[in-house]
PDB file of C-alpha atoms in Angstrom:
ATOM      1  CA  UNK A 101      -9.805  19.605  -2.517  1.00 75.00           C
ATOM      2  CA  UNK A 102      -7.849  16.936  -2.060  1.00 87.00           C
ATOM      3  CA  UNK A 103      -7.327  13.625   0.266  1.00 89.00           C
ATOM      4  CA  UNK A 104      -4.782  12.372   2.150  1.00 91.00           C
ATOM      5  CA  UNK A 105      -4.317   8.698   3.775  1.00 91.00           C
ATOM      6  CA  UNK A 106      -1.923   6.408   4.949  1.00 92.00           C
ATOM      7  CA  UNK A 107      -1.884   2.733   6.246  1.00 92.00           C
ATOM      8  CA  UNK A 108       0.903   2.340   9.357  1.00 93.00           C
ATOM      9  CA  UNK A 109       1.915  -0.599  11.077  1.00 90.00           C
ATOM     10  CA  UNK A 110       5.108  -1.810  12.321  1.00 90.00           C
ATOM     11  CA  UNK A 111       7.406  -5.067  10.955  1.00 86.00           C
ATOM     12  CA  UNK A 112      10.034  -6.098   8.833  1.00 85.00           C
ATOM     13  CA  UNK A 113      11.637  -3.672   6.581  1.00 86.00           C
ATOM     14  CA  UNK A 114       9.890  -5.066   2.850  1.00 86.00           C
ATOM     15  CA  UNK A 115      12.223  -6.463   0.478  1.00 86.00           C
ATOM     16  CA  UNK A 116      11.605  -6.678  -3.484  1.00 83.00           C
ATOM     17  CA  UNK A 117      10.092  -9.307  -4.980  1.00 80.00           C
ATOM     18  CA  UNK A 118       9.177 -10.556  -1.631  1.00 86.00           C
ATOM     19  CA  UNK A 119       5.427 -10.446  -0.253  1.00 87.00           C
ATOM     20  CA  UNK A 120       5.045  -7.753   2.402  1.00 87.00           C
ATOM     21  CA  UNK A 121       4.905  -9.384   6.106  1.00 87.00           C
ATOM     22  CA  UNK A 122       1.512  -7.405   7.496  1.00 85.00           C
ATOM     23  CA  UNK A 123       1.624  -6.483  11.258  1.00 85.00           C
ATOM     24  CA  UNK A 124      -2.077  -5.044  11.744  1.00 83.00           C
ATOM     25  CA  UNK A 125      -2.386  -1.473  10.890  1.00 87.00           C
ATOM     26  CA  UNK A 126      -1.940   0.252  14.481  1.00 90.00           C
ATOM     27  CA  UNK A 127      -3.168   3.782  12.887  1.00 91.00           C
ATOM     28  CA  UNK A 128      -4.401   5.015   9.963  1.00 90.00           C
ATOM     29  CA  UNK A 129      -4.459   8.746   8.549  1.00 92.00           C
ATOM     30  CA  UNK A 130      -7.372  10.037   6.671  1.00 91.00           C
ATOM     31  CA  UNK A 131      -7.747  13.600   5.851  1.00 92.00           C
ATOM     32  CA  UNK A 132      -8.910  16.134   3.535  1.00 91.00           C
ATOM     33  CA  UNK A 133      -5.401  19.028   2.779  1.00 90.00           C
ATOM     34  CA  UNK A 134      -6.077  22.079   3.947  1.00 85.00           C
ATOM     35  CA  UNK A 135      -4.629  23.522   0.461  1.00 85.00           C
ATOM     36  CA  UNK A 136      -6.266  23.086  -2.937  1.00 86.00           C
ATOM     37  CA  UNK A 137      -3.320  21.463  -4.899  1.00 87.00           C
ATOM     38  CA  UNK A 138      -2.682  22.256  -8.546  1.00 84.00           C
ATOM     39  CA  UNK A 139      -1.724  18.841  -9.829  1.00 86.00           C
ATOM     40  CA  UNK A 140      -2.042  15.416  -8.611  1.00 87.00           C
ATOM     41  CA  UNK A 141       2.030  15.734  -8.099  1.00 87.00           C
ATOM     42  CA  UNK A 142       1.463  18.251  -5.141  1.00 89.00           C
ATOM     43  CA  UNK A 143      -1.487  16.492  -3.814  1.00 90.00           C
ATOM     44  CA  UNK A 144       0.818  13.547  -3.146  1.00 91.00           C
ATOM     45  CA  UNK A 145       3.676  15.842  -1.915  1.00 91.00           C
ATOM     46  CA  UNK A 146       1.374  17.040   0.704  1.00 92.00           C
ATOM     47  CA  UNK A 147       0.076  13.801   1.558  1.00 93.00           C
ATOM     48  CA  UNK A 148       3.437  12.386   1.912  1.00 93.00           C
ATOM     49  CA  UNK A 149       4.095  15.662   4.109  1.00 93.00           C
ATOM     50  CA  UNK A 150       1.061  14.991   6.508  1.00 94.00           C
ATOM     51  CA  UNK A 151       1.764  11.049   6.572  1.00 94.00           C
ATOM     52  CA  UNK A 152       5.948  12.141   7.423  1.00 95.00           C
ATOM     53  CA  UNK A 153       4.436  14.214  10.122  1.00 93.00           C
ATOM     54  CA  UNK A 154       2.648  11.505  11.931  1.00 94.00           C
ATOM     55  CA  UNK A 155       5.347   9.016  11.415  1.00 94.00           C
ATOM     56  CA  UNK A 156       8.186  11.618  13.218  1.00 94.00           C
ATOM     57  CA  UNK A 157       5.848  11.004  16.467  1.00 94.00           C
ATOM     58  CA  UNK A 158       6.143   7.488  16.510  1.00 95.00           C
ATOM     59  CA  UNK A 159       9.708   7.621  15.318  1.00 94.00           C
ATOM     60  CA  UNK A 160      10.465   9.679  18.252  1.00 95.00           C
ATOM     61  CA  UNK A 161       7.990   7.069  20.600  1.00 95.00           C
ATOM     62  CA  UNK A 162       9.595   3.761  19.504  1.00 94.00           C
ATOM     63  CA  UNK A 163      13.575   5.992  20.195  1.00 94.00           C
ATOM     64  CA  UNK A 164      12.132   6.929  23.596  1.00 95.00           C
ATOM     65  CA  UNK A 165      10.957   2.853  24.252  1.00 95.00           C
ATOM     66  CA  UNK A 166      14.474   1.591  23.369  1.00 93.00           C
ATOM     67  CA  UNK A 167      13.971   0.449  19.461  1.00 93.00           C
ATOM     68  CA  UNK A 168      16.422   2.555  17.380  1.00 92.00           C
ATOM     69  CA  UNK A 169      15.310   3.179  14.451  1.00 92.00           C
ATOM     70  CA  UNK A 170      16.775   2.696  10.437  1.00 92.00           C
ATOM     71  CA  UNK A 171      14.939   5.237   7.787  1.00 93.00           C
ATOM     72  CA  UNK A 172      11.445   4.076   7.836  1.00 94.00           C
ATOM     73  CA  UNK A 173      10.211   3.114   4.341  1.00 94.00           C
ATOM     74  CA  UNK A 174       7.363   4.851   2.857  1.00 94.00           C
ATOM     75  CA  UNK A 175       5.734   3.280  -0.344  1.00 92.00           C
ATOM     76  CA  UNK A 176       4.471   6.195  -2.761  1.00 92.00           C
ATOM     77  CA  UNK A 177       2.863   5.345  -6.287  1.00 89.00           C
ATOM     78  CA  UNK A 178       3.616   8.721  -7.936  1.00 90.00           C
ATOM     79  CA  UNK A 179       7.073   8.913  -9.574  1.00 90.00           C
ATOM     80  CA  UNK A 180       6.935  13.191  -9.539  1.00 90.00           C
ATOM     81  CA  UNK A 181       6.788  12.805  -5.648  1.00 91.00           C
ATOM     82  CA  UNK A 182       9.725  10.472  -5.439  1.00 93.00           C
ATOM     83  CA  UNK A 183      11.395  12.205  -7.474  1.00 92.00           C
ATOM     84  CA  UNK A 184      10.838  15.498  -5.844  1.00 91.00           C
ATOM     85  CA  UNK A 185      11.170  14.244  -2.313  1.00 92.00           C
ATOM     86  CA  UNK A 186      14.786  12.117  -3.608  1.00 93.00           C
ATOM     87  CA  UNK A 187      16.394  14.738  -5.255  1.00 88.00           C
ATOM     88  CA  UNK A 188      15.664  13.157  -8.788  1.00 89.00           C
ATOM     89  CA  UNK A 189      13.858  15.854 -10.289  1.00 85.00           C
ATOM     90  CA  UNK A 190      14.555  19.459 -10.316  1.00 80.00           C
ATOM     91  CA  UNK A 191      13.109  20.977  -7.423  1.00 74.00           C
ATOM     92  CA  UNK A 192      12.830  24.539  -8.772  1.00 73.00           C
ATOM     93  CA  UNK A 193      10.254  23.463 -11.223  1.00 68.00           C
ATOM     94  CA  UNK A 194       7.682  22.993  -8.383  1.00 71.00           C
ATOM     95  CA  UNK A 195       8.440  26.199  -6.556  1.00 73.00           C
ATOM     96  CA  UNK A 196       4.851  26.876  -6.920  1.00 77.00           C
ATOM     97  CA  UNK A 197       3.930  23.888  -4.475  1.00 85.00           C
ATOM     98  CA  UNK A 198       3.514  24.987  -1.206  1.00 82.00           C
ATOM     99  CA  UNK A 199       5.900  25.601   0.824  1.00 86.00           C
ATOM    100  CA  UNK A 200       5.838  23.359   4.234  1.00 88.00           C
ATOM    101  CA  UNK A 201       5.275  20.173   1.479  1.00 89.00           C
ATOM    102  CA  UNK A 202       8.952  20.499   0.837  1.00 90.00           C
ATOM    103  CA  UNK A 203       9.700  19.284   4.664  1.00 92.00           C
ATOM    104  CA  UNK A 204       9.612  15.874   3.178  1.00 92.00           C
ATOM    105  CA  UNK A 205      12.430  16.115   1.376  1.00 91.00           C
ATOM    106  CA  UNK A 206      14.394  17.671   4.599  1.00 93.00           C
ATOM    107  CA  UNK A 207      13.294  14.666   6.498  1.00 94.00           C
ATOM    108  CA  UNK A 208      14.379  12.512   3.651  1.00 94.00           C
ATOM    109  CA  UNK A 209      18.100  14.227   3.234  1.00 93.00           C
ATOM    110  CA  UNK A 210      18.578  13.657   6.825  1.00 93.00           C
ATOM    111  CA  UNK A 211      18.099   9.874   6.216  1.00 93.00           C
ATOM    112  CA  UNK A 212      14.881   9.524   9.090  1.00 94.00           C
ATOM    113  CA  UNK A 213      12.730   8.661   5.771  1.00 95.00           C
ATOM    114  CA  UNK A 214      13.164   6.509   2.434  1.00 94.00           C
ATOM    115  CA  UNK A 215      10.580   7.197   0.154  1.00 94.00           C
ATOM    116  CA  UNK A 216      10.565   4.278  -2.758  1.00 92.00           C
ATOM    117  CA  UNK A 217       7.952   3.935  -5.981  1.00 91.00           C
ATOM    118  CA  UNK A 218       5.793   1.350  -5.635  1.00 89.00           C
ATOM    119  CA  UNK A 219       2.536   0.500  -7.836  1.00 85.00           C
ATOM    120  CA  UNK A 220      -0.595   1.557  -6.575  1.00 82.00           C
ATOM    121  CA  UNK A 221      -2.515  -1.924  -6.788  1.00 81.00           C
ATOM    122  CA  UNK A 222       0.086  -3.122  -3.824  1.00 83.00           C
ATOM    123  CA  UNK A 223      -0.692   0.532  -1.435  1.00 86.00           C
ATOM    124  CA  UNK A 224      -3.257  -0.178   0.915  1.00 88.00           C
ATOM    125  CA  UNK A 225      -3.970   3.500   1.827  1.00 89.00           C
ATOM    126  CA  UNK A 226      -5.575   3.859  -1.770  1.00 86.00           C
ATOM    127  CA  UNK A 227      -8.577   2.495  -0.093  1.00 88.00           C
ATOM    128  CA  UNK A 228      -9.012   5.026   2.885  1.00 88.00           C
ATOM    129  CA  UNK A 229      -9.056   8.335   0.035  1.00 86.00           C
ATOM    130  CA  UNK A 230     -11.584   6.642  -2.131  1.00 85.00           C
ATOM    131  CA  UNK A 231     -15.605   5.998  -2.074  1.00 87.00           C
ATOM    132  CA  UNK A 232     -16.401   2.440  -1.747  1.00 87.00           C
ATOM    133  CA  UNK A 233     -20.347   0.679  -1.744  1.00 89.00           C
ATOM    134  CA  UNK A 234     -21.067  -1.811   1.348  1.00 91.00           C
ATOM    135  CA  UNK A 235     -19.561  -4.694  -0.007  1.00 89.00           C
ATOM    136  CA  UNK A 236     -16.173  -3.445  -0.906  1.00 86.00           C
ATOM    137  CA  UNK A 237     -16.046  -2.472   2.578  1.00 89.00           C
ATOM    138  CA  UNK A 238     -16.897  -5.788   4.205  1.00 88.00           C
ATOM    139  CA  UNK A 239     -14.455  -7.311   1.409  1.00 86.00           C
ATOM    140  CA  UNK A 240     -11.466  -5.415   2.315  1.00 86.00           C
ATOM    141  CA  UNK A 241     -12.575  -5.121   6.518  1.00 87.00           C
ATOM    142  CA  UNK A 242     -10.262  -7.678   7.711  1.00 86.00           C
ATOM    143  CA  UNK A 243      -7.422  -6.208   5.571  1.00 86.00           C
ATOM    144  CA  UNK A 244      -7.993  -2.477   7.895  1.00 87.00           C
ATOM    145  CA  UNK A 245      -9.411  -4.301  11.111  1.00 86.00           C
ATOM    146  CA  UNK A 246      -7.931  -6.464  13.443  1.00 86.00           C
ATOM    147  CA  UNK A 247     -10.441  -9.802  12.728  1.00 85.00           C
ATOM    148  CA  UNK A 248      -9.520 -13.585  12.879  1.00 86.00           C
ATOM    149  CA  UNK A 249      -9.092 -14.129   9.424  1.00 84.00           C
ATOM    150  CA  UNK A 250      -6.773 -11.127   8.845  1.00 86.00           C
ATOM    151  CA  UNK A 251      -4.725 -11.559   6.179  1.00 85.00           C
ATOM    152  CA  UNK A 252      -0.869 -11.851   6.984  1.00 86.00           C
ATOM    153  CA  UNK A 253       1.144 -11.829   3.407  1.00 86.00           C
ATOM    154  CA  UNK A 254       0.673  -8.718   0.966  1.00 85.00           C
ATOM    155  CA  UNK A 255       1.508  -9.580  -2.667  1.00 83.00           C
ATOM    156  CA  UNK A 256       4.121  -7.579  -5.033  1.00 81.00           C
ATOM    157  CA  UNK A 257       2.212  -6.199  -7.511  1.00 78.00           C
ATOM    158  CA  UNK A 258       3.843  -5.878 -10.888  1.00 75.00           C
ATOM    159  CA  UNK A 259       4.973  -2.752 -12.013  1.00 74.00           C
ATOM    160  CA  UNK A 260       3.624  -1.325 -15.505  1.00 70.00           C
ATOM    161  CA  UNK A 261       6.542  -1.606 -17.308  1.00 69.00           C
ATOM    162  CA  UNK A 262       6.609  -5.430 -16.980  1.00 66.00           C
ATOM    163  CA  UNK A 263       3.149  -5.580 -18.747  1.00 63.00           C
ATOM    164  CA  UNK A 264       4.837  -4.798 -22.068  1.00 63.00           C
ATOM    165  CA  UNK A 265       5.266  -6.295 -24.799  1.00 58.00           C
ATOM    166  CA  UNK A 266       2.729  -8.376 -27.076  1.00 53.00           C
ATOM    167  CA  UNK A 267       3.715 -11.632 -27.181  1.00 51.00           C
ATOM    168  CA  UNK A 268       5.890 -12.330 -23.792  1.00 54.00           C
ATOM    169  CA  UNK A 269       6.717 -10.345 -20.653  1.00 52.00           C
ATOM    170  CA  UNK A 270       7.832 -10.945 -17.308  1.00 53.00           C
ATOM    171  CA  UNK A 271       4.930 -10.810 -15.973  1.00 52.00           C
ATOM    172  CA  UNK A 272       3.142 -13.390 -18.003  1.00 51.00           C
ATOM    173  CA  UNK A 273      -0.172 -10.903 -18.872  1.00 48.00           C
ATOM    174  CA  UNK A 274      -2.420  -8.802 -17.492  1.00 47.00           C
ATOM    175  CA  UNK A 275      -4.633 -10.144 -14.655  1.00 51.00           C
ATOM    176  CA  UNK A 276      -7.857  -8.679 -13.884  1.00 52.00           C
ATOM    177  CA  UNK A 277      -8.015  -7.505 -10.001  1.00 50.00           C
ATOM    178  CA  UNK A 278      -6.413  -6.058  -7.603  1.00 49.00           C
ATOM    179  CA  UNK A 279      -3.344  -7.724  -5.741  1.00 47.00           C
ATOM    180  CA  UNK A 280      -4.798  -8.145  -2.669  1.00 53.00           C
ATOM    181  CA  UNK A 281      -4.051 -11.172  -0.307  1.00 49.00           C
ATOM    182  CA  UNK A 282      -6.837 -13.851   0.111  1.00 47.00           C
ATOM    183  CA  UNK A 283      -9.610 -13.950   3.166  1.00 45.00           C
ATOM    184  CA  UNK A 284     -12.491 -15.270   4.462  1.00 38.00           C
ATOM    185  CA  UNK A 285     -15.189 -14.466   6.798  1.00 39.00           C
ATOM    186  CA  UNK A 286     -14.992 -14.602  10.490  1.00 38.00           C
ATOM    187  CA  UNK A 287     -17.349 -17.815   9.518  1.00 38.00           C
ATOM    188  CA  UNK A 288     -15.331 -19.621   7.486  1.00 41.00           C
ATOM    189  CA  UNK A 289     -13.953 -22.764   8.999  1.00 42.00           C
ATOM    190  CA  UNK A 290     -10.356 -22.765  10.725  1.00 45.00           C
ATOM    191  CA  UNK A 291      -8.587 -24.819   8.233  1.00 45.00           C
ATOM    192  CA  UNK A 292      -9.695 -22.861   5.567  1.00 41.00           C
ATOM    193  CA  UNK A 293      -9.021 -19.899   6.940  1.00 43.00           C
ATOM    194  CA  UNK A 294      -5.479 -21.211   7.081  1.00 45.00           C
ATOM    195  CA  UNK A 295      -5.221 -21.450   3.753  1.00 44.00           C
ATOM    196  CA  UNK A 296      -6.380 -18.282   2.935  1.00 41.00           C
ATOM    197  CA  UNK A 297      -3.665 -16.539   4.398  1.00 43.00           C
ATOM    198  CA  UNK A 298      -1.188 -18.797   2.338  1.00 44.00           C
ATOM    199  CA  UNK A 299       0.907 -16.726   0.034  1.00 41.00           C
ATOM    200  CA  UNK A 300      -0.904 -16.858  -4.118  1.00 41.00           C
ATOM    201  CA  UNK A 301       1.162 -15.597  -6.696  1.00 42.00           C
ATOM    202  CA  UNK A 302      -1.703 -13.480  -8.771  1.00 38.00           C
ATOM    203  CA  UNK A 303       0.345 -14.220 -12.148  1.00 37.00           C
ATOM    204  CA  UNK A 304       0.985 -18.411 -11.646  1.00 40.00           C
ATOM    205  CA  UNK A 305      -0.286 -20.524 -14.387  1.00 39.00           C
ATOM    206  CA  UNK A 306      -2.452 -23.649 -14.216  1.00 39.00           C
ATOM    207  CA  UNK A 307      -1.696 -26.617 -15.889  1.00 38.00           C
ATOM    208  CA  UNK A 308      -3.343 -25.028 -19.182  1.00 36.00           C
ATOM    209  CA  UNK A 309      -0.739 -22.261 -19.276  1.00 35.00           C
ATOM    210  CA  UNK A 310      -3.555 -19.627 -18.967  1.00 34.00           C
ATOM    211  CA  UNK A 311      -2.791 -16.796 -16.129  1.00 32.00           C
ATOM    212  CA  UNK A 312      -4.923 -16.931 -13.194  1.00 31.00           C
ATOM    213  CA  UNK A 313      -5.686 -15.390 -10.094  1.00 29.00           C
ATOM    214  CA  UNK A 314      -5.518 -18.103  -7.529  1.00 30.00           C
ATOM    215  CA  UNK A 315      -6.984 -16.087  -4.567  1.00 32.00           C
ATOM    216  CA  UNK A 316      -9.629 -14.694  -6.079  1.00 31.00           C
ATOM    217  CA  UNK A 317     -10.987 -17.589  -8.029  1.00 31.00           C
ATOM    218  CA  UNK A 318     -10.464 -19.573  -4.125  1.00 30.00           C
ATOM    219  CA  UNK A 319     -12.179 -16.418  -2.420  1.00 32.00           C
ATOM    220  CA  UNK A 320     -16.040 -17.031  -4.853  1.00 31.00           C
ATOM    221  CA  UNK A 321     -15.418 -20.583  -4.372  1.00 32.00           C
ATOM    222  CA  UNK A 322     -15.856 -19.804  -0.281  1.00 34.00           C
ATOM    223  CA  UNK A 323     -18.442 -17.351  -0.790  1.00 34.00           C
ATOM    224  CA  UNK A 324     -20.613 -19.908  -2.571  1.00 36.00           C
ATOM    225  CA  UNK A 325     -20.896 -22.154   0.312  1.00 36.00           C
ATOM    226  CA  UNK A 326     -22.476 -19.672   2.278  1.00 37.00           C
TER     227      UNK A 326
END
């Protein structure tokens, strides 16, 4: 059986290219779909249906409070499911999904929802559907938890198509490690913790020309000191 998560929080609406503005997750949906699914494309149709059904209560909430609001964005990294959900691909070809799944794309034709493709390295509810030893979790924890040194930029991770190519691409090679945006310990000390939270492009080159990740080669250099 399958998994479903999903990472909310409130902000800006994201803009491409542009380094998500994080807002401290204010809820975050982990649960196991009461169907078994017969392809990964209908596992993330449901989960998309279960995360649409949380967000329509705090649609509804934030209306009630006075804040109006534009079709919230939701950031899914399987092209079937957008393309379902959008209209994009033929929708009689999964008519052996279930059923209620398919309230996603109602919520999506009546413009309360805009589901876009994004890469998975970039979608931070990866991490609530997945097994993880001790230190990934206190790695990630101020990324899920409200802490001082909570990170404040996510990002853009580049999508697979600009890793092609064997001489030059736009995204200037592959870089080990996920996209993540740079933290420290609640020990670390304030100024450094400031720059932590300073936006790294993962794919900038050093005066060398070799491809680097700048926060995580500035994340073991903190951990050393310790």
């Amino acid at each position: 059986r399958s998994r479903a998560s999903g990472y909310f929080f409130l902000g800006s609406i994201p803009k491409d290219d542009e380094p998500i503005k994080l807002n401290g997750a204010f809820h975050n949906l982990c649960t196991i779909l009461p169907f078994v699914a017969a392809s990964a494309a209908e596992a993330e149709l449901g989960a998309l249906f279960l995360n649409m059904k949380e967000a329509k209560i705090f649609r509804l909430t934030l209306e009630e409070l006075g804040h109006p609001q534009p079709p919230t964005p939701i950031h899914c990294d399987n092209k079937t499911t957008t393309g379902i959900v959008n209209g994009t691909v033929k929708r009689h070809r999964a008519r052996s999904m279930e059923m209620r799944y398919f309230y996603a794309c109602d919520q999506v034709d009546n413009g309360h929802f805009k589901v876009l493709w994004y890469p998975g390295l970039e979608n931070l509810a990866d991490y609530l559907s997945k097994h993880h030893d001790a230190k990934h979790h206190q790695r990630v924890r101020a990324i899920y938890l409200h802490c001082n040194n909570s990170p404040r930029l996510l990002p853009r991770a580049k999508a697979p198509r600009d890793l092609r190519g064997c001489v030059e691409n736009s995204a200037g090679g592959y870089v080990r490690g996920r996209p993540l945006p740079s933290f420290l310990s609640t020990t670390a000390r304030p100024h450094e913790a400031a720059r932590a939270n300073e936006y790294h492009d993962p794919t900038a080159n050093d005066d060398n020309g070799r491809v680097q990740a700048s926060h995580l080669l500035y994340r073991r250099k903190l951990y050393a000191r310790h």
